[in-house]
Coordinates of C-alpha atoms in Angstrom, one line a residue:
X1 CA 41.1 -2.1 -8.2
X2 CA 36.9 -2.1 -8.3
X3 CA 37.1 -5.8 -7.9
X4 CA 40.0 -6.0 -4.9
X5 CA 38.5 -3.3 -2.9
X6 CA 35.1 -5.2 -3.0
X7 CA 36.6 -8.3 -1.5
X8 CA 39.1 -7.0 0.6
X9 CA 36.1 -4.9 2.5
X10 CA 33.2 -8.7 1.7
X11 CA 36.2 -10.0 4.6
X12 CA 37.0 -6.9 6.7
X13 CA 33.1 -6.9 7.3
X14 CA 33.3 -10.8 8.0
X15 CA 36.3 -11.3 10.1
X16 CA 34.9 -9.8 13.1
X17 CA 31.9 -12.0 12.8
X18 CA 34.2 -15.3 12.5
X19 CA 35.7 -14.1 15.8
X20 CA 32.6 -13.7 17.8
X21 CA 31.5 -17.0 16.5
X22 CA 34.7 -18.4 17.8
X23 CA 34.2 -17.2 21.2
X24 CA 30.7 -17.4 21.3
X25 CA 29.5 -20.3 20.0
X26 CA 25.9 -20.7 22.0
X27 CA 24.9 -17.5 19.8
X28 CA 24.4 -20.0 17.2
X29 CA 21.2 -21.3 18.7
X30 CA 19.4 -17.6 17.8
X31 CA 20.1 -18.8 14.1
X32 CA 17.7 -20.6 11.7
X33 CA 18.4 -24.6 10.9
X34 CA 21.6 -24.4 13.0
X35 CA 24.0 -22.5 11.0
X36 CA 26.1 -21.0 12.3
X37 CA 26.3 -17.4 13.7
X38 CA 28.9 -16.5 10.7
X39 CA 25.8 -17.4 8.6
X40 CA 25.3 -13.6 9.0
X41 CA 28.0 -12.4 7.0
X42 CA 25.7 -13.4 3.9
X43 CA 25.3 -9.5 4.1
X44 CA 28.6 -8.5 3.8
X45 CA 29.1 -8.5 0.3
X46 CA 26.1 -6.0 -0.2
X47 CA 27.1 -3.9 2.7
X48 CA 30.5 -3.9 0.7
X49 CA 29.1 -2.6 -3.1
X50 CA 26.6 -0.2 -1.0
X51 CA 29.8 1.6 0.6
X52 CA 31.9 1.6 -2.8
X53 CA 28.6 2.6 -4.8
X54 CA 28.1 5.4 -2.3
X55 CA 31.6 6.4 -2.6
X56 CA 32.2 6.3 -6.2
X57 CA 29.3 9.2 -5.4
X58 CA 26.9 8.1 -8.4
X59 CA 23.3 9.9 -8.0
X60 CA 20.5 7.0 -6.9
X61 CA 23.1 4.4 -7.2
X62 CA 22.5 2.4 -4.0
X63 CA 18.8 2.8 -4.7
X64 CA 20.0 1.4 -8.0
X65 CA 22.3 -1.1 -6.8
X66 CA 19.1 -2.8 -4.5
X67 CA 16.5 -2.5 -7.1
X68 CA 18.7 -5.5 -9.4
X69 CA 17.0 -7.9 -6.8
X70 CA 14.3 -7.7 -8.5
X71 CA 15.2 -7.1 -12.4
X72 CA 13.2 -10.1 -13.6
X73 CA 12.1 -8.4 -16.7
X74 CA 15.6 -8.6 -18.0
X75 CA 14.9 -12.2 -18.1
X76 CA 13.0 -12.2 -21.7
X77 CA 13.8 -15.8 -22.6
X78 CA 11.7 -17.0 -19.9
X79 CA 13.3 -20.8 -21.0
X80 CA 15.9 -19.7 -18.3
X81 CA 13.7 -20.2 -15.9
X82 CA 13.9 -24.1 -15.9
X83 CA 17.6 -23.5 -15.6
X84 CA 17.2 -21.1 -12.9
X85 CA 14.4 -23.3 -10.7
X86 CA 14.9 -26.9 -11.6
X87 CA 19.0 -27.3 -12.0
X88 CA 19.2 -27.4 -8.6
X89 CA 16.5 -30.1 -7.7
X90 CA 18.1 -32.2 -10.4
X91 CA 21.5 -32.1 -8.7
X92 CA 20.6 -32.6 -5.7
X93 CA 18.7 -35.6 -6.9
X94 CA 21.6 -36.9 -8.7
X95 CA 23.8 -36.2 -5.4
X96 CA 21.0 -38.2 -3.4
X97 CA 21.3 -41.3 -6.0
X98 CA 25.1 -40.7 -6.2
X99 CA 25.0 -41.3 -2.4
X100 CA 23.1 -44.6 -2.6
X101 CA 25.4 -45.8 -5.3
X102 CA 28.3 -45.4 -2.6
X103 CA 26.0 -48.0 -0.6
X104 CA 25.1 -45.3 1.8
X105 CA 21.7 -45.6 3.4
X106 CA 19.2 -43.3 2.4
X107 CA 15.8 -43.1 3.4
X108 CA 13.2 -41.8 0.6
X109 CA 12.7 -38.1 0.5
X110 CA 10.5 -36.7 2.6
X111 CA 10.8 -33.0 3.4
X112 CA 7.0 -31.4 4.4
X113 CA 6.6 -28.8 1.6
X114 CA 5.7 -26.3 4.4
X115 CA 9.3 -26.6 5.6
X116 CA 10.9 -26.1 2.3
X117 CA 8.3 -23.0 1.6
X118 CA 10.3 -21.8 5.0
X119 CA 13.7 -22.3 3.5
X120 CA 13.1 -20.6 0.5
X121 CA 12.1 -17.4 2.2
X122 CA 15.1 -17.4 5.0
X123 CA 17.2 -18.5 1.8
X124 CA 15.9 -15.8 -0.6
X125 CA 16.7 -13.2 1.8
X126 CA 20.3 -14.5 2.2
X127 CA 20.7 -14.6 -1.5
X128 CA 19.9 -10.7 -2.1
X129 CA 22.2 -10.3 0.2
X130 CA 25.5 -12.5 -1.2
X131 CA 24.3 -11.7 -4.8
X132 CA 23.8 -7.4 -4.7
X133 CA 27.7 -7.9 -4.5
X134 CA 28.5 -10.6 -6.5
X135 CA 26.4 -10.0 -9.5
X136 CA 25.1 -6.8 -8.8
X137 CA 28.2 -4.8 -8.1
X138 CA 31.7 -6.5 -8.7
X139 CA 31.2 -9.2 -11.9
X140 CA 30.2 -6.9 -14.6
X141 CA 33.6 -4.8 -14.4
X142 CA 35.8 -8.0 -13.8
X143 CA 34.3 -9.5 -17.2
X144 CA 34.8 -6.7 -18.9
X145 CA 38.0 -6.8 -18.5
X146 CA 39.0 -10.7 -18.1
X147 CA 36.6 -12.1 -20.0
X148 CA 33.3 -14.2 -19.1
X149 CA 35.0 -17.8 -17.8
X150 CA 38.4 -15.7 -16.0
X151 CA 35.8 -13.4 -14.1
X152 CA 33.7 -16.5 -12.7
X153 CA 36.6 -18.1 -12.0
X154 CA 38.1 -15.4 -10.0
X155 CA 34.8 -14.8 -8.3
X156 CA 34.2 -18.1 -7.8
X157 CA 37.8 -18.5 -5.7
X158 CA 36.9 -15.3 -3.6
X159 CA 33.5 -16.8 -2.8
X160 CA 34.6 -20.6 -1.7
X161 CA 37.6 -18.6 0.3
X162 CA 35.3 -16.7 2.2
X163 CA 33.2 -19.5 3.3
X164 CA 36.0 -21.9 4.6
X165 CA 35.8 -20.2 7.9
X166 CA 32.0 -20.7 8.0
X167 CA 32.6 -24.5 7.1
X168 CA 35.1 -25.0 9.4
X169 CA 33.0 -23.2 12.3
X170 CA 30.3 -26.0 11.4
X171 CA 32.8 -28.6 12.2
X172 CA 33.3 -30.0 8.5
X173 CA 35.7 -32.5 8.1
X174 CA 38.9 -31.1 5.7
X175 CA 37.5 -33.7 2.6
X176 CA 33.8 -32.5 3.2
X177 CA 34.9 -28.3 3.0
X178 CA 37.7 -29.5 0.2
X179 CA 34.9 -31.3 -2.3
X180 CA 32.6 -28.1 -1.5
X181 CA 35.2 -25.6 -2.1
X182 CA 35.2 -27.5 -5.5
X183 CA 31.8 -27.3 -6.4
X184 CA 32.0 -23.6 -5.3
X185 CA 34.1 -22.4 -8.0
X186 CA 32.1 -24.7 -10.4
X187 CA 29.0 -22.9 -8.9
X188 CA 30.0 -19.7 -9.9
X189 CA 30.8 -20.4 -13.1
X190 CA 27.4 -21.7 -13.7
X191 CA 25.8 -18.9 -12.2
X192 CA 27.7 -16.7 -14.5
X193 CA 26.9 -18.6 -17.4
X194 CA 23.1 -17.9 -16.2
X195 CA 23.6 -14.3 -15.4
X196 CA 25.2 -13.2 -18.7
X197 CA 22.2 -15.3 -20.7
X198 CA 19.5 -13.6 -18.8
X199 CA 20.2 -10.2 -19.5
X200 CA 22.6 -9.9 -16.5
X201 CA 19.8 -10.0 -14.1
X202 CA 20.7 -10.3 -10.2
X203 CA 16.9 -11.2 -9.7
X204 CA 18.2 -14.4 -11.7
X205 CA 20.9 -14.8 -9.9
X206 CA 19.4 -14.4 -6.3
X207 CA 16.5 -17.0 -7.6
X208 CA 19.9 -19.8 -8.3
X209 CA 21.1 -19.2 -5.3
X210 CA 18.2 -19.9 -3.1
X211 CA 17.3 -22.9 -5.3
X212 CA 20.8 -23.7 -4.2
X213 CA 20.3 -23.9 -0.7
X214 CA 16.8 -24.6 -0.6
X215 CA 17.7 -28.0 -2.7
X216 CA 20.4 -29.2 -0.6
X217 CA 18.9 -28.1 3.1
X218 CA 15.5 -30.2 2.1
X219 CA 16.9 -33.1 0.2
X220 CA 16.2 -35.9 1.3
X221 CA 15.3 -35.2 4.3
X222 CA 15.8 -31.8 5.8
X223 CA 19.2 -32.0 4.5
X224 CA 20.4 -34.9 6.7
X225 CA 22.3 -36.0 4.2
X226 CA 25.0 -34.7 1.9
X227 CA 28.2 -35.1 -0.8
X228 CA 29.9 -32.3 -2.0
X229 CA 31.9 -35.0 -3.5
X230 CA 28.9 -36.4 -5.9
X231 CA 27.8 -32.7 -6.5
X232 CA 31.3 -32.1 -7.2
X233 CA 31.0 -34.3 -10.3
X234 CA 27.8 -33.4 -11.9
X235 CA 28.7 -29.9 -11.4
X236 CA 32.1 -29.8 -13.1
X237 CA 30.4 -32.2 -15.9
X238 CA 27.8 -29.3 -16.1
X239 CA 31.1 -26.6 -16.5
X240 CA 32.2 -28.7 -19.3
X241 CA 29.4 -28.5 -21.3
X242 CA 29.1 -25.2 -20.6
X243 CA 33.1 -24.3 -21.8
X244 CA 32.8 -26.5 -24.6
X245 CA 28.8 -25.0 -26.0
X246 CA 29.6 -21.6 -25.3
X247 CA 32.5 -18.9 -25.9
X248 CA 34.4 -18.4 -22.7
X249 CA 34.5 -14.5 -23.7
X250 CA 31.0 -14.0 -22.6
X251 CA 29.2 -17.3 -21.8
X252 CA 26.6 -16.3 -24.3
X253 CA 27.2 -17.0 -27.7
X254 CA 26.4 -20.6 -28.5
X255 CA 28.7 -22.7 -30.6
X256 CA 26.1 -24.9 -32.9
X257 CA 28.5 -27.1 -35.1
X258 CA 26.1 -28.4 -37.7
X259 CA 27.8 -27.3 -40.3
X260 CA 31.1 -26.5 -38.1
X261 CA 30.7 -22.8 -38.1
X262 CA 30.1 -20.7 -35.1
X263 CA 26.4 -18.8 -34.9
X264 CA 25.6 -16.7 -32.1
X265 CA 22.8 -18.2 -29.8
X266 CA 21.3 -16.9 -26.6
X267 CA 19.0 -19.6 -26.5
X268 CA 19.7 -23.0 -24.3

């Protein structure tokens, strides 16, 4: 019930923004790198867990709840960071190469690193807000219950549900916003995977999630180019691994079959 009344308030906060993007398209121009005014409904899902922390009436809870966005010290295998910063460059380099393998022309990256410092910090701001909710408020509870993989999975449908109006309000064809509802899902689980191995930090999770963006609005060239197809792949290759390395329960222990028996990792 936690986990339904989170999402069922993440798109009654949204749905009037869909609408007045709709019918009021030239507000887009006010927004950074032309997305569109739905854009803003990246803080919907932390207005959402600030209401139902405020209600379940827990003392300091929202002051709590907004203080995760910066747990780094949860993070003590700092080898997560390389996960966490430089997964995302390597897909989107992979995508980029992907792309010129379908014979599409490409010319060589070349994104001014002023540009992409800009980027992070619009991005980073965007993430604290998507992430308070989805790691900071409604994941914990649902894994509990449903395990580590059935949570992400769960999460991971919400989350590429809620952005189909966005994609279709930024006039994505039905293959483009089909291949990145894909790689949505896949995305979650991945960041699941991360969170549960980094001492459920939201700091980690809000750090992904800009790398996200940031990788795929500067590569190559200010984003110009893009397949959620290709990513599509390396990302459900990535899941795979993932499944087959670690228990689906929680995402953390790690299955190292030298001598086929299971040992409990927490380590990449």
């Amino acid at each position: 019930m936690k986990s339904l009344n989170f999402f069922l308030l993440v798109f009654a906060f949204s749905i009037p923004i869909w609408i007045i993007t709709a019918y009021a398209p030239d507000i887009a121009q006010y927004i950074p790198i032309k997305l569109p005014l739905s854009s803003v409904t990246t803080f919907c899902p932390m207005l959402a867990a600030i209401i139902l922390v405020k209600r379940e009436g827990r003392k300091g809870g929202v002051k709590a709840l907004m203080a995760k966005s910066f747990d780094f010290k949860k993070i003590k295998d700092k080898r997560w960071y390389i996960v966490i910063i430089f997964f995302m460059p390597l897909i989107a380099l992979l995508t980029f190469w992907f792309m010129k393998f379908e014979g599409i022309f490409l010319n060589e990256p070349n994104t001014p690193i002023i540009t992409v410092l800009i980027y992070f910090f619009i991005f980073f701001i965007g993430a604290i807000g998507e992430e308070i909710g989805w790691s900071g408020y409604v994941i914990e509870p649902l894994q509990e219950k449903l395990g580590a993989l059935n949570a992400s999975i769960i999460i991971g449908l919400v989350w590429a549900s809620w952005h189909i109006v966005p994609f279709s309000q930024a006039h994505r064809s039905s293959e483009w916003m089909f291949w990145q509802f894909m790689s949505t899902i896949f995305f979650r689980i991945i960041m699941v995977w991360i969170f549960n191995n980094t001492g459920k930090s939201v700091f980690a999770m809000v750090l992904f999630h800009t790398m996200i963006n940031v990788s795929f609005f500067s590569f190559p060239n200010y984003g110009t180019h893009y397949s959620p197809f290709g990513a599509t792949i390396f990302l459900f290759l990535t899941v795979i691994l993932v499944v087959m390395m670690w228990d689906t329960k929680t995402l953390t222990r790690f299955y190292f079959s030298k001598n086929s028996n299971r040992i409990q990792e927490s380590k990449i």
